[in-house]
Coordinates of N, CA and C in Angstrom, one line a residue:
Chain A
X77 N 122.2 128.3 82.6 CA 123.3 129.1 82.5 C 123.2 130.2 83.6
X78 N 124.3 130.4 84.5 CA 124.7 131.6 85.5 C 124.0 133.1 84.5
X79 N 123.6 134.0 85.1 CA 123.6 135.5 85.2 C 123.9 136.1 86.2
X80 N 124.4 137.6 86.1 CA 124.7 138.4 86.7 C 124.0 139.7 86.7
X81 N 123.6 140.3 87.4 CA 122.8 141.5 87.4 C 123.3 142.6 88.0
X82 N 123.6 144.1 87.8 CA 124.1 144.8 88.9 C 122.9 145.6 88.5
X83 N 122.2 146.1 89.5 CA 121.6 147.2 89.0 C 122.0 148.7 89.0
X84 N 122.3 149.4 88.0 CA 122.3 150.6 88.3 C 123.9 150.7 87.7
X85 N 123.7 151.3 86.4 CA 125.0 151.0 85.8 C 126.3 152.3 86.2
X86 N 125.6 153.3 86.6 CA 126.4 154.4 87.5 C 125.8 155.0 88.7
X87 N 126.2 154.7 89.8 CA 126.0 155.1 90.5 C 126.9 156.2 91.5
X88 N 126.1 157.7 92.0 CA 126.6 158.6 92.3 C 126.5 158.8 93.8
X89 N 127.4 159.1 94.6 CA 127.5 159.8 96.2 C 128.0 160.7 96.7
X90 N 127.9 161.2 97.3 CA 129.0 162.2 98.0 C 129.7 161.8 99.3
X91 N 131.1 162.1 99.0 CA 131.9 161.6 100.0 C 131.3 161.9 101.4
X92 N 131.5 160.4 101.8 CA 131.3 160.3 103.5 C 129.8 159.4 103.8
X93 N 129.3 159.4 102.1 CA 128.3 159.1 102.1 C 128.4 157.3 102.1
X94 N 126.9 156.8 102.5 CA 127.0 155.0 101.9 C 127.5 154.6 100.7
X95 N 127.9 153.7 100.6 CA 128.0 153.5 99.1 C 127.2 151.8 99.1
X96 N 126.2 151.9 98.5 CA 125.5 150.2 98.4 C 125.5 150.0 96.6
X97 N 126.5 148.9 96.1 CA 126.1 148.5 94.8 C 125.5 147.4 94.9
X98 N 124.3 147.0 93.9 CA 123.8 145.7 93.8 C 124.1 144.8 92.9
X99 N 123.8 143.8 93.8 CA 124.0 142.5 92.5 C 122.9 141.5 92.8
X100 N 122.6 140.7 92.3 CA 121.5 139.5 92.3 C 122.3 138.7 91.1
X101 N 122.1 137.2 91.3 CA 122.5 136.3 90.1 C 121.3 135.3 90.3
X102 N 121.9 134.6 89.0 CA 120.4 133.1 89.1 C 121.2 132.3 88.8
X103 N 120.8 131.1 89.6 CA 121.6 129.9 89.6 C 120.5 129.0 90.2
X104 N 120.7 127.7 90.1 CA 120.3 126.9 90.9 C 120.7 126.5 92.0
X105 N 122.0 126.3 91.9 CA 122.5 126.3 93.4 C 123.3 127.1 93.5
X106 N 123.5 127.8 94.5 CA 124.2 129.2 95.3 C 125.8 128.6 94.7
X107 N 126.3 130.0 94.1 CA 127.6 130.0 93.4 C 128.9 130.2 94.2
X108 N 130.2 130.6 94.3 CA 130.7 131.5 94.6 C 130.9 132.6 93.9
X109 N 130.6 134.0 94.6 CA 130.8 135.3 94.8 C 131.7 136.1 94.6
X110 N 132.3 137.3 93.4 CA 132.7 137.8 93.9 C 132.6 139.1 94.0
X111 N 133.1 140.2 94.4 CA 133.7 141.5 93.7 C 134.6 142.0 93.7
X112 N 134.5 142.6 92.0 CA 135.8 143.0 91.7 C 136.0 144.6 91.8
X113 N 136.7 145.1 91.6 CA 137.5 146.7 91.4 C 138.3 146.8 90.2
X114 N 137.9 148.1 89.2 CA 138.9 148.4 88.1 C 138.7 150.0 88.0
X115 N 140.1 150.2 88.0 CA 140.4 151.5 88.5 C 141.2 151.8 86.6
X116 N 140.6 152.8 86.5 CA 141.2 153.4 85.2 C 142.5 153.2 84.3
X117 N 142.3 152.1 83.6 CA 144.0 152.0 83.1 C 144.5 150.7 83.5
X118 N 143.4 149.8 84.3 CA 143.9 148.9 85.0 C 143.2 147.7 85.1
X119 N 143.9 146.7 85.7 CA 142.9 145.5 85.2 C 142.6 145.2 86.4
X120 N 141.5 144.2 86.9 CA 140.5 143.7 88.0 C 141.3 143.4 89.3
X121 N 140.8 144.3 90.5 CA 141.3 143.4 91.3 C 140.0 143.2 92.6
X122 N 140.3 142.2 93.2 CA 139.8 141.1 94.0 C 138.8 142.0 95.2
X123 N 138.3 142.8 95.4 CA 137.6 143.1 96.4 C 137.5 142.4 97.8
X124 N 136.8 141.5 97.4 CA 136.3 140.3 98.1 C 135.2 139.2 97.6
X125 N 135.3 138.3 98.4 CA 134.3 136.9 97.8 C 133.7 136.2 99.0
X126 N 132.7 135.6 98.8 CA 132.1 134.8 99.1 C 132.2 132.8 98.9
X127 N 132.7 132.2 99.4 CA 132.8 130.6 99.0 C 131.9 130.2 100.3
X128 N 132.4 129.9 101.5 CA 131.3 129.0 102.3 C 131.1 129.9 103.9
X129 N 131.0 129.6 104.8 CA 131.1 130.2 106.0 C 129.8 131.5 106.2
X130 N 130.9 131.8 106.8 CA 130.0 133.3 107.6 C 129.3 134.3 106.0
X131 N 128.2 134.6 106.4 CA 127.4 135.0 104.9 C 127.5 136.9 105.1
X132 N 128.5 137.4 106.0 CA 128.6 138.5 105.5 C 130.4 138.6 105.2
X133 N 130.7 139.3 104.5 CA 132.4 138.8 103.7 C 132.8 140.2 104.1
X134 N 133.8 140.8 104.4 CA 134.7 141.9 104.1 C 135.8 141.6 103.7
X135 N 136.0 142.9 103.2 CA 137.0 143.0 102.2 C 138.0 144.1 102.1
X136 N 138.9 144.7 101.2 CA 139.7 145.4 101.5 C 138.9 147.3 101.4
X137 N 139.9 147.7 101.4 CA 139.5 148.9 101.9 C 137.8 149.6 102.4
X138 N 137.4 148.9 103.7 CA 136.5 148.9 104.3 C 135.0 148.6 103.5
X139 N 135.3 147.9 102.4 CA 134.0 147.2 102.1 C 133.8 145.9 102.7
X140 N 132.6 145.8 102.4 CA 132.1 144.1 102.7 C 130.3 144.0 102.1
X141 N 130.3 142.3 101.5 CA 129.0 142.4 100.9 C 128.5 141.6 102.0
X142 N 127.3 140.7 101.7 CA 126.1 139.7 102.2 C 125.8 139.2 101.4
X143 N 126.2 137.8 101.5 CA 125.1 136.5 100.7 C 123.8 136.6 101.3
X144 N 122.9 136.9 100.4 CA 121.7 136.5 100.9 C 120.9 135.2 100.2
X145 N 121.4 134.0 100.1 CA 120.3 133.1 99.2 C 119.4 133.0 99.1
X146 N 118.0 133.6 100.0 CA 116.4 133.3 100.0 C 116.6 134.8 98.6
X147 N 117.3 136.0 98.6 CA 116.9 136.8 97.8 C 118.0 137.1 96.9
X148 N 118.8 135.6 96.4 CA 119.8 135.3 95.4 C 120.5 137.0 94.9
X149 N 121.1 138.0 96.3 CA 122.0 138.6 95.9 C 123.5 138.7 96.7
X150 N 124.3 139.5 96.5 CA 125.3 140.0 96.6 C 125.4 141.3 96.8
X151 N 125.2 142.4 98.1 CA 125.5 143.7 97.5 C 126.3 143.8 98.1
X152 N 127.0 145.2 97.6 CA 128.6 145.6 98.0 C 128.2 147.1 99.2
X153 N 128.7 147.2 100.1 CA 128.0 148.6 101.0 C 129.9 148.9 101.6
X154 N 129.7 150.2 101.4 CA 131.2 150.8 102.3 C 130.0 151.9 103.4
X155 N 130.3 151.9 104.3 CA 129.6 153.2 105.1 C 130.1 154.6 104.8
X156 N 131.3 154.8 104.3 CA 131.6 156.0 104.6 C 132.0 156.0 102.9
X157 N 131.8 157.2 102.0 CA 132.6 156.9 100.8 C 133.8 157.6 100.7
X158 N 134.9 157.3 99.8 CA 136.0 158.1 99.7 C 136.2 158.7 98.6
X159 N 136.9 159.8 98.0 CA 137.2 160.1 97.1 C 138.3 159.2 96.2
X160 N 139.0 158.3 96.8 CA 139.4 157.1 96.3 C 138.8 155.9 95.7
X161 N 137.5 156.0 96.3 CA 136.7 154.8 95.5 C 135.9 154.4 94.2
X162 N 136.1 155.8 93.7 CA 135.7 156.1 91.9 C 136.1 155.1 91.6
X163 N 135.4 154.3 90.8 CA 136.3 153.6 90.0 C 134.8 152.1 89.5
X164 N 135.0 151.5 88.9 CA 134.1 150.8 87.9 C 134.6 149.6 89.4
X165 N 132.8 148.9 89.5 CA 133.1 147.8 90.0 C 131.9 145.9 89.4
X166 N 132.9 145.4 89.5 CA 132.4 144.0 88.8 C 131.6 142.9 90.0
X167 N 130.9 142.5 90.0 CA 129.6 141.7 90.4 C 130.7 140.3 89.8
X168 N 130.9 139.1 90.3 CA 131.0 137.9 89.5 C 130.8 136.8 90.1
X169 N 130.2 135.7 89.7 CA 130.0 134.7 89.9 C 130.5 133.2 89.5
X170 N 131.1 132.5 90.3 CA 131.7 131.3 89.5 C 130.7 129.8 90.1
X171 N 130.5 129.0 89.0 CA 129.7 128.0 89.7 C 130.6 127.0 90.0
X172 N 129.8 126.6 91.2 CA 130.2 125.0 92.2 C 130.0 123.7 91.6
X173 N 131.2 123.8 91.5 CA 131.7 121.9 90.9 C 131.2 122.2 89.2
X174 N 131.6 123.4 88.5 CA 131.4 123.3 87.2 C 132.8 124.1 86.3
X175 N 133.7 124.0 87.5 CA 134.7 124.9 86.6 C 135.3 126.2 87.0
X176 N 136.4 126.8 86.7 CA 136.9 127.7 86.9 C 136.6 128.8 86.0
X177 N 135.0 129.3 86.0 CA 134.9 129.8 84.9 C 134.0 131.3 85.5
X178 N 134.5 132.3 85.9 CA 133.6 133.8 85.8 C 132.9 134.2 85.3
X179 N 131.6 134.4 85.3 CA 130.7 135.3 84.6 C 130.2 136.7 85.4
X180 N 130.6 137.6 84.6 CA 130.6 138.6 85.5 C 129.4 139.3 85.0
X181 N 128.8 140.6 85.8 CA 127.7 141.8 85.7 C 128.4 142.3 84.8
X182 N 127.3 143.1 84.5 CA 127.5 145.0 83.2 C 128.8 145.9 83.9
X183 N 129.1 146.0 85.3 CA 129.6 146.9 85.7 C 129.2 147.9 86.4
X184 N 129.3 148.6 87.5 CA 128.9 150.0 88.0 C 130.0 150.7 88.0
X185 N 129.7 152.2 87.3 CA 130.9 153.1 87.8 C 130.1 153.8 88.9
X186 N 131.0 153.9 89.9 CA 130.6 154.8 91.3 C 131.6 156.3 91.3
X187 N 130.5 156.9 91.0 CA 131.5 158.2 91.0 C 131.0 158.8 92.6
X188 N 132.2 159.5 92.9 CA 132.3 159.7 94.5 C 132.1 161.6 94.3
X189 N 131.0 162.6 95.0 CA 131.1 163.7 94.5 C 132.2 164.7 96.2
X190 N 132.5 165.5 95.9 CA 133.9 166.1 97.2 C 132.3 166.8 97.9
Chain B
X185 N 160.2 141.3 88.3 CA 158.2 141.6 87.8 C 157.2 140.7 88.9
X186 N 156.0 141.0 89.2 CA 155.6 140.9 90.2 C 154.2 140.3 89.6
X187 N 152.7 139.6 89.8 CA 151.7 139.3 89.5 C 151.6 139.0 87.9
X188 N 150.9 139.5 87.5 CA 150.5 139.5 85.8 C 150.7 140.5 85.3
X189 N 152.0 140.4 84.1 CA 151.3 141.3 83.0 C 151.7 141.3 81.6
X190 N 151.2 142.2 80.9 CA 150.7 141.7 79.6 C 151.7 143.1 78.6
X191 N 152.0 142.8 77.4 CA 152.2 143.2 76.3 C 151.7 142.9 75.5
X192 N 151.9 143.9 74.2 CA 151.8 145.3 74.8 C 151.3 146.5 75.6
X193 N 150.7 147.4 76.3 CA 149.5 148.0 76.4 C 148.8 148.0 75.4
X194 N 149.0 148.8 74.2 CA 148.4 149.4 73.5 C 148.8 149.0 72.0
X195 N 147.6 148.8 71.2 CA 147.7 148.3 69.9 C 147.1 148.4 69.0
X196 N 147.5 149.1 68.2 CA 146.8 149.0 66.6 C 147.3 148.7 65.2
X197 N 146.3 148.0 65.0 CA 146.2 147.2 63.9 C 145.8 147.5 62.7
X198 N 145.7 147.5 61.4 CA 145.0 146.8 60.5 C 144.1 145.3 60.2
X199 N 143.0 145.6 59.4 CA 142.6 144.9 59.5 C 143.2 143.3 59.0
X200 N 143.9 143.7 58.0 CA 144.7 142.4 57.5 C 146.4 141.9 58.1
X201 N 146.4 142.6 59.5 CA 147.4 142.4 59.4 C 147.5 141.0 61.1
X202 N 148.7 140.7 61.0 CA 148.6 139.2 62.6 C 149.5 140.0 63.4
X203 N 148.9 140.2 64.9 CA 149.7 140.3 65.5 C 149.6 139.3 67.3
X204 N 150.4 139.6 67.8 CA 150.0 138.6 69.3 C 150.0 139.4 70.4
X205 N 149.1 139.2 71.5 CA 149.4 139.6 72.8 C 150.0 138.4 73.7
X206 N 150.8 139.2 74.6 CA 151.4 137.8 75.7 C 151.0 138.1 76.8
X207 N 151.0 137.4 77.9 CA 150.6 137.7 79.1 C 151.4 136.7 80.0
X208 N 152.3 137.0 81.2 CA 153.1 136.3 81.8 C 152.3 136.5 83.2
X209 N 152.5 135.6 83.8 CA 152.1 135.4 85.5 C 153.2 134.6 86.3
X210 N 153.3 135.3 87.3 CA 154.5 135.5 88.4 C 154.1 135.0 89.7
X211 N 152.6 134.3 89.5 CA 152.0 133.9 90.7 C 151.9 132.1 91.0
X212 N 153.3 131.3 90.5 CA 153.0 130.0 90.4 C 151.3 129.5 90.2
X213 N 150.9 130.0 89.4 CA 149.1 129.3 89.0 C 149.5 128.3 87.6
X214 N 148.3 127.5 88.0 CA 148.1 126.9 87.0 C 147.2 127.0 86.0
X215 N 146.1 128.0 86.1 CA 145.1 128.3 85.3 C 145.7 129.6 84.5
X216 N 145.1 130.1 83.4 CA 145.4 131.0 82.6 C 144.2 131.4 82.1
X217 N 143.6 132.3 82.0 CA 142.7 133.3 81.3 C 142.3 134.7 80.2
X218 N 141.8 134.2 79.1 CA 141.6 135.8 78.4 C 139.7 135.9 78.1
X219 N 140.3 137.5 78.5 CA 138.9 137.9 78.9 C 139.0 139.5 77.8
X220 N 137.3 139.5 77.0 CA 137.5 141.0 76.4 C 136.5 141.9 76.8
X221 N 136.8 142.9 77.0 CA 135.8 143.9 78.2 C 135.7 144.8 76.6
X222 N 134.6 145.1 76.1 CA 134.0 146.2 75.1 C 133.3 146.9 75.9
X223 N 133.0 148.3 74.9 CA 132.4 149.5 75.8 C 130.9 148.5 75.7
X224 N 130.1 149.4 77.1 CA 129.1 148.5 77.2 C 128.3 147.2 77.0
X225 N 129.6 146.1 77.4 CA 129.3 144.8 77.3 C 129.8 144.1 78.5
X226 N 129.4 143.2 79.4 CA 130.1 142.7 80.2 C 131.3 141.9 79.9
X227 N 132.2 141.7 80.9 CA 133.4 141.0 80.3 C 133.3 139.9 80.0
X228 N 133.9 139.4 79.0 CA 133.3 138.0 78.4 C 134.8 137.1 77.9
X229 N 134.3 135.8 78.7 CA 135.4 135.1 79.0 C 135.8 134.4 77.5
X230 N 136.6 134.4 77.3 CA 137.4 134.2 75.5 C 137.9 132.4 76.2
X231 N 138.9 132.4 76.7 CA 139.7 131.4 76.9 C 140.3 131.0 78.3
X232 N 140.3 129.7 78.2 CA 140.5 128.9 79.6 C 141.5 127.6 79.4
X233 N 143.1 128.1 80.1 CA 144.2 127.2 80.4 C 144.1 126.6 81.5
X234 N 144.3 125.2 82.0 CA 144.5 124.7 83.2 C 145.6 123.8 82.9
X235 N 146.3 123.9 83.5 CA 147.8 123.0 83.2 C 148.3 122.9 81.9
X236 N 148.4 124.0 81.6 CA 148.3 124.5 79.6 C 147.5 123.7 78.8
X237 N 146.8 123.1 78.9 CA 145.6 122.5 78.0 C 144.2 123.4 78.3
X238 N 143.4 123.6 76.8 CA 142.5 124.6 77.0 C 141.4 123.4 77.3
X239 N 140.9 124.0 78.3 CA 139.5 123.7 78.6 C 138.5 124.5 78.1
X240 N 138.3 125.4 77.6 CA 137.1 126.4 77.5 C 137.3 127.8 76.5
X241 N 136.6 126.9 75.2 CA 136.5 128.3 74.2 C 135.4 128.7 74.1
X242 N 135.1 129.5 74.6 CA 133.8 130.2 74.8 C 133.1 131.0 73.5
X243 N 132.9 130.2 72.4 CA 132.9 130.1 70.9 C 132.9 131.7 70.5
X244 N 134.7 131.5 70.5 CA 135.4 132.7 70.1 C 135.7 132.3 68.3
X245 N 135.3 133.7 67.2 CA 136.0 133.3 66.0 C 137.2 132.9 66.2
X246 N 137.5 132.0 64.9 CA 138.9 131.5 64.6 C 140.1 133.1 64.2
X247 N 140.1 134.1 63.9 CA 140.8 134.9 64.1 C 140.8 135.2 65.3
X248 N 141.1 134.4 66.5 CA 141.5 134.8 67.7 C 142.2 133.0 67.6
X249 N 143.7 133.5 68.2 CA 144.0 131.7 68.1 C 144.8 132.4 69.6
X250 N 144.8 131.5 70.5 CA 145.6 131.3 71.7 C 146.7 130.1 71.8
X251 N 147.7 130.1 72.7 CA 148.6 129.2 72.6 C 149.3 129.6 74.2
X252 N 149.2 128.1 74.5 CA 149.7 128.4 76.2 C 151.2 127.2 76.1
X253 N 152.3 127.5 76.4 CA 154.1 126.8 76.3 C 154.2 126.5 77.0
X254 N 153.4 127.1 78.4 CA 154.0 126.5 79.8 C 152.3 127.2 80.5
X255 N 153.1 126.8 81.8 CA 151.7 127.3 82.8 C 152.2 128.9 83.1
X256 N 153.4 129.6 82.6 CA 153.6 130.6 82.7 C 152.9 131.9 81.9
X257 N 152.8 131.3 80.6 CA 152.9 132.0 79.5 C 151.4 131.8 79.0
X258 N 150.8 132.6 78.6 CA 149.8 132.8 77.2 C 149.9 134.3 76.3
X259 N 149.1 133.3 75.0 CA 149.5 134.3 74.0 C 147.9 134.7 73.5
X260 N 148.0 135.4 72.7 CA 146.9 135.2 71.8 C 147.1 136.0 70.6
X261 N 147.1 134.9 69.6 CA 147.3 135.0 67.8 C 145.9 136.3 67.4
X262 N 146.7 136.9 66.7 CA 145.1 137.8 66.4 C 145.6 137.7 65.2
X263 N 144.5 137.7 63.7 CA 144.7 138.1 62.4 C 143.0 137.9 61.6
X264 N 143.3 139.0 61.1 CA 142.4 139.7 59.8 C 141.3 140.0 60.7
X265 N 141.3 140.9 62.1 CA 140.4 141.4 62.6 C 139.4 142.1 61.9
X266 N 138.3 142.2 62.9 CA 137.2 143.2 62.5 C 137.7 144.4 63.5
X267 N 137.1 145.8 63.2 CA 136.6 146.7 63.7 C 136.0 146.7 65.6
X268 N 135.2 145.7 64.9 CA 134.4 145.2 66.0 C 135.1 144.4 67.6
X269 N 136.2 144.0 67.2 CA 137.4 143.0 67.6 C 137.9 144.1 68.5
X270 N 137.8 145.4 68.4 CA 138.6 146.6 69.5 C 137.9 146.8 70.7
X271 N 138.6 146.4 71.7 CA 138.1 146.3 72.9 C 139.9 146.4 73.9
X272 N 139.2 146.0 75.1 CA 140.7 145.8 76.2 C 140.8 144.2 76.3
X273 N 141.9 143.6 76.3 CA 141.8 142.4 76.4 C 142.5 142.0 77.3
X274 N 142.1 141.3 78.8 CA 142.7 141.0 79.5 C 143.1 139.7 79.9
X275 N 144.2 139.6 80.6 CA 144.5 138.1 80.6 C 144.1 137.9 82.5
X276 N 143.9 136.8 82.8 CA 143.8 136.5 84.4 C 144.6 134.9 85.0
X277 N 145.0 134.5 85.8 CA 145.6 133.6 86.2 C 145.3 133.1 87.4
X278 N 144.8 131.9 88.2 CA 144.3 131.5 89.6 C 145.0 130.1 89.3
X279 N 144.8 129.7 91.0 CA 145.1 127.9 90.9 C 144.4 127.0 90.3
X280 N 143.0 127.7 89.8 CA 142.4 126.8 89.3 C 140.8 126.2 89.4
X281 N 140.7 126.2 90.7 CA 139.6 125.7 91.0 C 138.6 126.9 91.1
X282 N 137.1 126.5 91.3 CA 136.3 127.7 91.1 C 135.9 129.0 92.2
X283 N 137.0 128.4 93.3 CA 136.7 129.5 94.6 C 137.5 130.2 94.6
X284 N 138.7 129.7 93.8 CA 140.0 130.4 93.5 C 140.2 132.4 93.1
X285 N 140.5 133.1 93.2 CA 140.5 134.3 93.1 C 141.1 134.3 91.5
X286 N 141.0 134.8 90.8 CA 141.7 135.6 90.0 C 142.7 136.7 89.7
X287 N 143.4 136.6 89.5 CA 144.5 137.6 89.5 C 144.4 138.6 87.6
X288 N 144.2 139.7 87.8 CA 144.1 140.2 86.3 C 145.5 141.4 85.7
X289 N 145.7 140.9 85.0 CA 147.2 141.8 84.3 C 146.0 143.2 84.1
X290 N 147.2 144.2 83.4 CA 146.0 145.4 83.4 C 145.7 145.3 81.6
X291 N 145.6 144.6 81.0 CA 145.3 144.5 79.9 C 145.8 145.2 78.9
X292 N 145.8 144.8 77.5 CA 146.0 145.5 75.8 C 144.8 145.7 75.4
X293 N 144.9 147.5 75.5 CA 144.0 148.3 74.3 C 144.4 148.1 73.5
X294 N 143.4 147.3 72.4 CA 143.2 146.5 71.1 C 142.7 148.1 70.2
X295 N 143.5 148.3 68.9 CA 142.2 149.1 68.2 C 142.3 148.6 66.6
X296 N 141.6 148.2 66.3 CA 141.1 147.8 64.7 C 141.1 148.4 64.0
X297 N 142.0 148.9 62.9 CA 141.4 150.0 62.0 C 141.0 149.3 60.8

């Protein structure tokens, strides 16, 4: 069975600062990737993912993660943070040739400090 | 109306009483999804539509019943909840396959009394 791991169930910065969330999953064979965004009040949206290709992904508002498979993670890095980017983010994983099915992390809330 | 979304927001219940959430998607998909996010639990996938036939109950009690009419539409039957049953419940919709993105309505706060 897939897992998901984020470490670090809140995580704090001050704007302008890095923002790096982690993820690691276990699988046998390398999954597709994703992450998600949930902003208060609101339901998941799509960050960015990983399926095949180039193993660093970007994504919408100046994030982008790295597949790394020798060290089975995912992290999420923005360089600069914003005061907009508060908000709870999802780690998920769907496996290859088993289905349409998500298992996602605990969650990180990233609180952003002015 | 535009992507996914769901009715009601917000809901409370008794314990003995049935009620339904729906969730519509605007995004021609064929897959359909309910998912329940509790405080400190990861989101945990309830139910899986693909061409309105369920593939995947992810051994949900039977006081959760779902019902998919079309590839537009899902429901979910709720009756004689627990307490424990209060959570956000969201629905999600993609084409289907596993690389596919997911699309998420913003979900029904469930509350059990």
């Amino acid at each position: 069975a897939q897992s998901v791991t984020q470490l670090g169930s809140h995580v704090s910065v001050s704007e302008g600062a890095l923002v790096l969330l982690r993820c690691n999953y276990s699988s046998s064979v390398p999954p597709y990737l994703f992450w998600y965004v949930q902003y208060p009040n609101q339901g998941l949206q799509l960050l960015l993912k990983y399926t095949t290709g180039a193993t660093l992904v970007k994504g919408i508002n100046g994030f982008e993660a790295e597949f790394k498979k020798s060290e089975t993670s995912f992290h999420l890095t923005k360089p600069s943070a914003h005061m907009s980017d508060a908000a709870e983010y999802f780690c998920a994983v769907s496996p290859t040739g088993a289905g349409n099915m998500l298992t996602f992390g605990g969650g990180t809330r990233l609180m952003v400090k002015p | 109306e535009t992507g996914v979304t769901q009715t009601p927001r917000h809901l409370v219940m008794g314990m003995t009483n049935k009620k339904s959430l729906k969730c519509e998607q605007h995004l021609g998909h064929n897959a359909m999804y309910w998912y329940k996010q509790s405080a400190k639990k990861p989101l945990e996938l309830m139910f899986v539509y693909n061409f309105k036939e369920q593939t995947e109950n992810n051994s949900v009690p039977s006081r959760f019943s779902p019902e998919c009419p079309n590839s537009s539409h899902l429901f979910l039957h709720l009756h004689t909840l627990q307490p424990e049953d209060s959570a956000l419940y969201l629905c999600a919709s993609s084409q289907g396959t596993e690389q596919e993105t997911q699309y998420f309505g913003p979900g029904t706060r469930l509350l059990v009394l």
